[in-house]
Short mmCIF file of C-alpha atoms and ligand atoms in Angstrom, two decimals:
data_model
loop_
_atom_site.label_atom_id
_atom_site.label_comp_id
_atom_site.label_asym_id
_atom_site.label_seq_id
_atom_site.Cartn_x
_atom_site.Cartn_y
_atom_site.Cartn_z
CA UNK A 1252 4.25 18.24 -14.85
CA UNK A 1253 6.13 15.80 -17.04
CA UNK A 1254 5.05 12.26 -17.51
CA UNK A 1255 7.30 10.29 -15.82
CA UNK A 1256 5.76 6.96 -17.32
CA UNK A 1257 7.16 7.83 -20.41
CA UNK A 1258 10.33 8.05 -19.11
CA UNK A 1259 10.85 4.11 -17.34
CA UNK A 1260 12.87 3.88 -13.74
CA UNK A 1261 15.24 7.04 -14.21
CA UNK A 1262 17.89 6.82 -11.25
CA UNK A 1263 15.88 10.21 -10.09
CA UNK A 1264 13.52 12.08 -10.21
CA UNK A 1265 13.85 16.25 -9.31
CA UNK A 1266 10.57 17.18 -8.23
CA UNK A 1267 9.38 19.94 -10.46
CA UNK A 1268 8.19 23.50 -9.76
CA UNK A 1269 4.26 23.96 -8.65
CA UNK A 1270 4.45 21.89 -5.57
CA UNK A 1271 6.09 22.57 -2.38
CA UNK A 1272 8.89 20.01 -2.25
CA UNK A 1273 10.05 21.43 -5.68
CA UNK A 1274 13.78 20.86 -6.57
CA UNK A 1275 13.84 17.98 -3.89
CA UNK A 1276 15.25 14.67 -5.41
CA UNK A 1277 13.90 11.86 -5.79
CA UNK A 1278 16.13 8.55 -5.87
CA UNK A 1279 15.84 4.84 -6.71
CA UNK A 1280 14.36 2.86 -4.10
CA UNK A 1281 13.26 -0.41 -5.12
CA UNK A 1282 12.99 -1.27 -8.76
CA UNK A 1283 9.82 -2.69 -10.58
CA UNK A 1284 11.24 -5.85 -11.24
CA UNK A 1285 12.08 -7.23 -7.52
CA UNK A 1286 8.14 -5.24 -6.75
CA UNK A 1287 6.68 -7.59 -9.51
CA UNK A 1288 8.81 -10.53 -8.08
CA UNK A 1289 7.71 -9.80 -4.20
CA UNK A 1290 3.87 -9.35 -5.21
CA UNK A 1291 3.91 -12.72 -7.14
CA UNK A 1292 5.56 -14.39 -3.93
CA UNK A 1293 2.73 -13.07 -1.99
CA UNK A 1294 -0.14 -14.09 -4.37
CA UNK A 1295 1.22 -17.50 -4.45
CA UNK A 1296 0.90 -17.52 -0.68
CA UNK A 1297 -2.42 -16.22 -0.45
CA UNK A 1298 -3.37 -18.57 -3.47
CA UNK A 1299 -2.15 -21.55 -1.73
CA UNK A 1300 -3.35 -20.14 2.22
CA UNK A 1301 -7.38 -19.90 -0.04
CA UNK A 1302 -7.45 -22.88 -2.07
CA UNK A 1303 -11.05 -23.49 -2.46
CA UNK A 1304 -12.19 -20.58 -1.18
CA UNK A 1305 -13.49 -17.19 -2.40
CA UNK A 1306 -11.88 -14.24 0.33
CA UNK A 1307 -12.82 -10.67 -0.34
CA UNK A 1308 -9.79 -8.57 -0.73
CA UNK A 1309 -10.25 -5.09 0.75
CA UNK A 1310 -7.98 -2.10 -0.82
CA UNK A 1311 -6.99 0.55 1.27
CA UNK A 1312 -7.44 3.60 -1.12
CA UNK A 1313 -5.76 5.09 -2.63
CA UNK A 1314 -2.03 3.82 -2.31
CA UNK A 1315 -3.26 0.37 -2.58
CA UNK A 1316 -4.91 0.23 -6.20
CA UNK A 1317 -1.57 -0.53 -8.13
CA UNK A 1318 -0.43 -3.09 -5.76
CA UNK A 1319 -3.96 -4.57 -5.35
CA UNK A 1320 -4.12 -4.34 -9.47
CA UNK A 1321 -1.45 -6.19 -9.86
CA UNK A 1322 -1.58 -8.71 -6.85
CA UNK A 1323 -5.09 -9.80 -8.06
CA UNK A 1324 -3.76 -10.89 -11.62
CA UNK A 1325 -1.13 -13.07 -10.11
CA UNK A 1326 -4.35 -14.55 -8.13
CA UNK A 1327 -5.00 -18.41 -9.24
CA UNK A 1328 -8.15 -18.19 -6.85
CA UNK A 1329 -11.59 -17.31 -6.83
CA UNK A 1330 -11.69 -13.83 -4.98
CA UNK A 1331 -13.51 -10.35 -4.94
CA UNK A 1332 -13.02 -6.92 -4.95
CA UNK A 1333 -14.00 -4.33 -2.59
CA UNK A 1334 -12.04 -0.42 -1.57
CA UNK A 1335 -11.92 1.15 1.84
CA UNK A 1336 -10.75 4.75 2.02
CA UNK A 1337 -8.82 6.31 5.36
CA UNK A 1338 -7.40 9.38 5.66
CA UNK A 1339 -4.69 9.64 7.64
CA UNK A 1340 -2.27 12.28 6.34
CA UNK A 1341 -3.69 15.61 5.31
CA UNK A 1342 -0.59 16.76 3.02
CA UNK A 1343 1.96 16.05 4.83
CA UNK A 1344 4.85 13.53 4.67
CA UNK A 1345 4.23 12.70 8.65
CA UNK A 1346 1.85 11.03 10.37
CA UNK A 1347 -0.74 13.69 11.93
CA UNK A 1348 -2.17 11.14 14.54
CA UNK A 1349 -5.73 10.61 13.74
CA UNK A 1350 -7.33 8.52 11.07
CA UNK A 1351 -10.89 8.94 9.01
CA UNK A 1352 -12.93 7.30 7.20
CA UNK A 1353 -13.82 8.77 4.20
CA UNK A 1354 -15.14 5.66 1.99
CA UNK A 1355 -16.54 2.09 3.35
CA UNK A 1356 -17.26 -0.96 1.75
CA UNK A 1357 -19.86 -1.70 0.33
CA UNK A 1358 -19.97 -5.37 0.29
CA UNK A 1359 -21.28 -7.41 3.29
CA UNK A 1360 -18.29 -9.10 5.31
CA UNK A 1361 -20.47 -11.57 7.58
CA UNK A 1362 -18.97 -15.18 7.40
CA UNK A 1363 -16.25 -13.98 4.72
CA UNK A 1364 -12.44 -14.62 4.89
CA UNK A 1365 -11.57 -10.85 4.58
CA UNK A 1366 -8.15 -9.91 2.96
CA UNK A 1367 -7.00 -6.40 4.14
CA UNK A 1368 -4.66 -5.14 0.63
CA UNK A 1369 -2.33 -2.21 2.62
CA UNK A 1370 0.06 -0.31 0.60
CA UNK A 1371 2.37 0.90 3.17
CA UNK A 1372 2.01 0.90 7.24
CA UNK A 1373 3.72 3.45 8.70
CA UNK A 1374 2.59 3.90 12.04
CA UNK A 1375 0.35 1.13 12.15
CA UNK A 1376 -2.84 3.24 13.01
CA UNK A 1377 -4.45 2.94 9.85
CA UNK A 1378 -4.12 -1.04 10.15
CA UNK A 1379 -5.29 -0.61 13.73
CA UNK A 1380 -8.42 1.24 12.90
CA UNK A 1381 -8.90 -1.21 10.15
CA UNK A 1382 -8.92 -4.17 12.26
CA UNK A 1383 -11.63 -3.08 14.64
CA UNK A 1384 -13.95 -1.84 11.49
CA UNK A 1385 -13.78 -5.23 10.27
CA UNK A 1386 -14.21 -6.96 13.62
CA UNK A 1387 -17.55 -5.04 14.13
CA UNK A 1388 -19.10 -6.68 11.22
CA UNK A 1389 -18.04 -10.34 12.00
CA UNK A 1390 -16.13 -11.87 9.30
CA UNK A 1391 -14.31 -15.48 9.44
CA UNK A 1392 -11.13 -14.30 9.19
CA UNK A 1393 -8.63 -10.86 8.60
CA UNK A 1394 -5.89 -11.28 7.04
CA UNK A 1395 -2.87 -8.41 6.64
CA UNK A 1396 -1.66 -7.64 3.65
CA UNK A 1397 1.16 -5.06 3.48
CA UNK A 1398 3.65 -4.00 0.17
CA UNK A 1399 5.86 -2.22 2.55
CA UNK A 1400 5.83 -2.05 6.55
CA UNK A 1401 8.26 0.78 8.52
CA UNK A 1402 8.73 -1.91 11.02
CA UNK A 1403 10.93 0.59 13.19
CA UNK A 1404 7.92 3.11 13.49
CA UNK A 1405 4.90 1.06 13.23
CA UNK A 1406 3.40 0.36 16.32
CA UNK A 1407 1.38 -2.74 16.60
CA UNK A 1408 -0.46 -5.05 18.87
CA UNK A 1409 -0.94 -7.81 16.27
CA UNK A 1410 1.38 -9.36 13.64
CA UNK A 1411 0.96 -7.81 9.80
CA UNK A 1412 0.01 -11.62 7.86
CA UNK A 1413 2.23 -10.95 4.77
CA UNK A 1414 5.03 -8.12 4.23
CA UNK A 1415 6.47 -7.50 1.06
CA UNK A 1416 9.54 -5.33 2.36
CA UNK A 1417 10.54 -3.90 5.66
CA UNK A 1418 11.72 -0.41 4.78
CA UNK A 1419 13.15 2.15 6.72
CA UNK A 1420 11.61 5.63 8.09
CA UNK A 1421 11.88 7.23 4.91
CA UNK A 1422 8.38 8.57 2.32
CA UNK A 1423 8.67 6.67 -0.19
CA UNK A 1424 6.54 7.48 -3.26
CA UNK A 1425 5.41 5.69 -6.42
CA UNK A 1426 3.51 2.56 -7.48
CA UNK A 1427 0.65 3.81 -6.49
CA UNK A 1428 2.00 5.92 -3.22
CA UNK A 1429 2.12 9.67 -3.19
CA UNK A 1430 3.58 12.76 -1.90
CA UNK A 1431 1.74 15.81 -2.68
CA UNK A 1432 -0.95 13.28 -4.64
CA UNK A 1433 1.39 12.84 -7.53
CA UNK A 1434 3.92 10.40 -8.46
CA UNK A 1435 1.70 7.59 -7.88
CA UNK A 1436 1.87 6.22 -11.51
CA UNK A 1437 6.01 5.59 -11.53
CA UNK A 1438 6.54 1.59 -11.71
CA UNK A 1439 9.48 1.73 -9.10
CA UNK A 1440 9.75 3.05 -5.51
CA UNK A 1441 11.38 6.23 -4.96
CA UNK A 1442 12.47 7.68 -1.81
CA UNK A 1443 13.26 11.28 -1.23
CA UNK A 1444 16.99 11.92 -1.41
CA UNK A 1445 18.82 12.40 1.92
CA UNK A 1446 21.50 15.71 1.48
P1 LIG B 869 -0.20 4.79 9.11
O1 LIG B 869 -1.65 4.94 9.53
O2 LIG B 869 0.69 5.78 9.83
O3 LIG B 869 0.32 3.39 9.21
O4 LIG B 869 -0.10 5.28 7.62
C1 LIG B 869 -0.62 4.60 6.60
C2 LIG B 869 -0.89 5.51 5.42
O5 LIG B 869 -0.04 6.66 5.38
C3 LIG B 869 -0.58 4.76 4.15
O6 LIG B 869 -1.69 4.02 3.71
C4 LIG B 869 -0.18 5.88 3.22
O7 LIG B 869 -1.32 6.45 2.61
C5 LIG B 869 0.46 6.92 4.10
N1 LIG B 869 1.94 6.81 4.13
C6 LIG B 869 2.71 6.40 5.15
N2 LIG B 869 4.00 6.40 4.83
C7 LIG B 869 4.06 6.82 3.55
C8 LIG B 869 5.16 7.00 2.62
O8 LIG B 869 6.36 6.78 2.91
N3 LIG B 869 4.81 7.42 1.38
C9 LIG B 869 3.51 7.67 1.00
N4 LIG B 869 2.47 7.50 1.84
C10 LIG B 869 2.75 7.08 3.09
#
């Protein structure tokens, strides 16, 4: 597979041979520049919203690690770390309706202001699981995070905090999102092309 790093926001992106979308296109979405400028809006807000205080950001692995990477260095707070992983896909580019847990934290949430750090919600039952994990082990707060939120397919009882951009019902991959577990390294969002 080529390094598409080397080769900085292309227009698109055919999907090469070896995996089973190969020859699909991949097109533009939304370019590093207004990500960059959206995740430094939301940093601000969560810098001003925990003035004083130390919250424990939680990524959901493994879309969130780019976002989370670079919403923590636009941080001007004291905060920590910690990863959560869910599966909730298998392989495929639709939701299959059930959601594991395949890593938990590992640091203790009792009396913290928790910071959920979501990549994408798409149906919203990731989030949903989420939210009851956390309320079993009794922090202050939860917050919602979210880059991008499918507001027309997510179902949810409870507001997302912050979105960074409503998208459409389309799979977006890059920054850190995936189809097929590559592409996650590209700086921009890419959606697959509609024919
Ligand atoms: P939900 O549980 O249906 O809200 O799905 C959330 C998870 O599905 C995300 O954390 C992603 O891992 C994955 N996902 C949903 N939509 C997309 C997409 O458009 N591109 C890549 N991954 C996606």
């Amino acid at each position: 597979m080529e390094n598409h790093m080397a080769d900085k926001d292309p227009q698109e992106i055919t999907i090469p041979s070896g995996s089973r979308y190969s020859g699909q296109m991949l097109e533009l979405f939304l370019p590093s520049d207004q990500i960059q400028t959206k995740v430094k809006e939301i940093a601000a807000l969560l810098s001003e919203r925990y003035q004083n205080q130390c919250p424990i950001l939680i990524g959901v692995l493994n879309g969130s690690f780019m976002f989370m990477a670079d919403l923590v260095r636009y941080l001007t707070i004291d905060f920590e770390v910690d990863f959560i992983k869910i599966a909730s896909y298998g392989h495929e580019t639709s939701s299959s309706g059930t959601v594991r847990l395949l890593k938990d934290i590992s640091a203790d949430i009792t009396g913290r202001d928790v910071v959920i750090v979501e990549d994408i919600v798409d149906t919203g039952l990731t989030v949903k699981f989420l939210r009851s994990r956390m309320a079993e082990a009794t922090p202050t707060s939860v917050t919602f995070v979210t880059l991008l939120l499918k507001a027309e397919v997510a179902n949810l009882d409870f507001p997302i905090d912050y979105v960074g951009f409503n998208i459409p019902n389309r799979f977006v991959v890059g920054y850190g999102l995936d189809v097929d577990q590559k592409f996650r390294g590209l700086r921009s969002l890419y959606a697959f092309k509609e024919i």
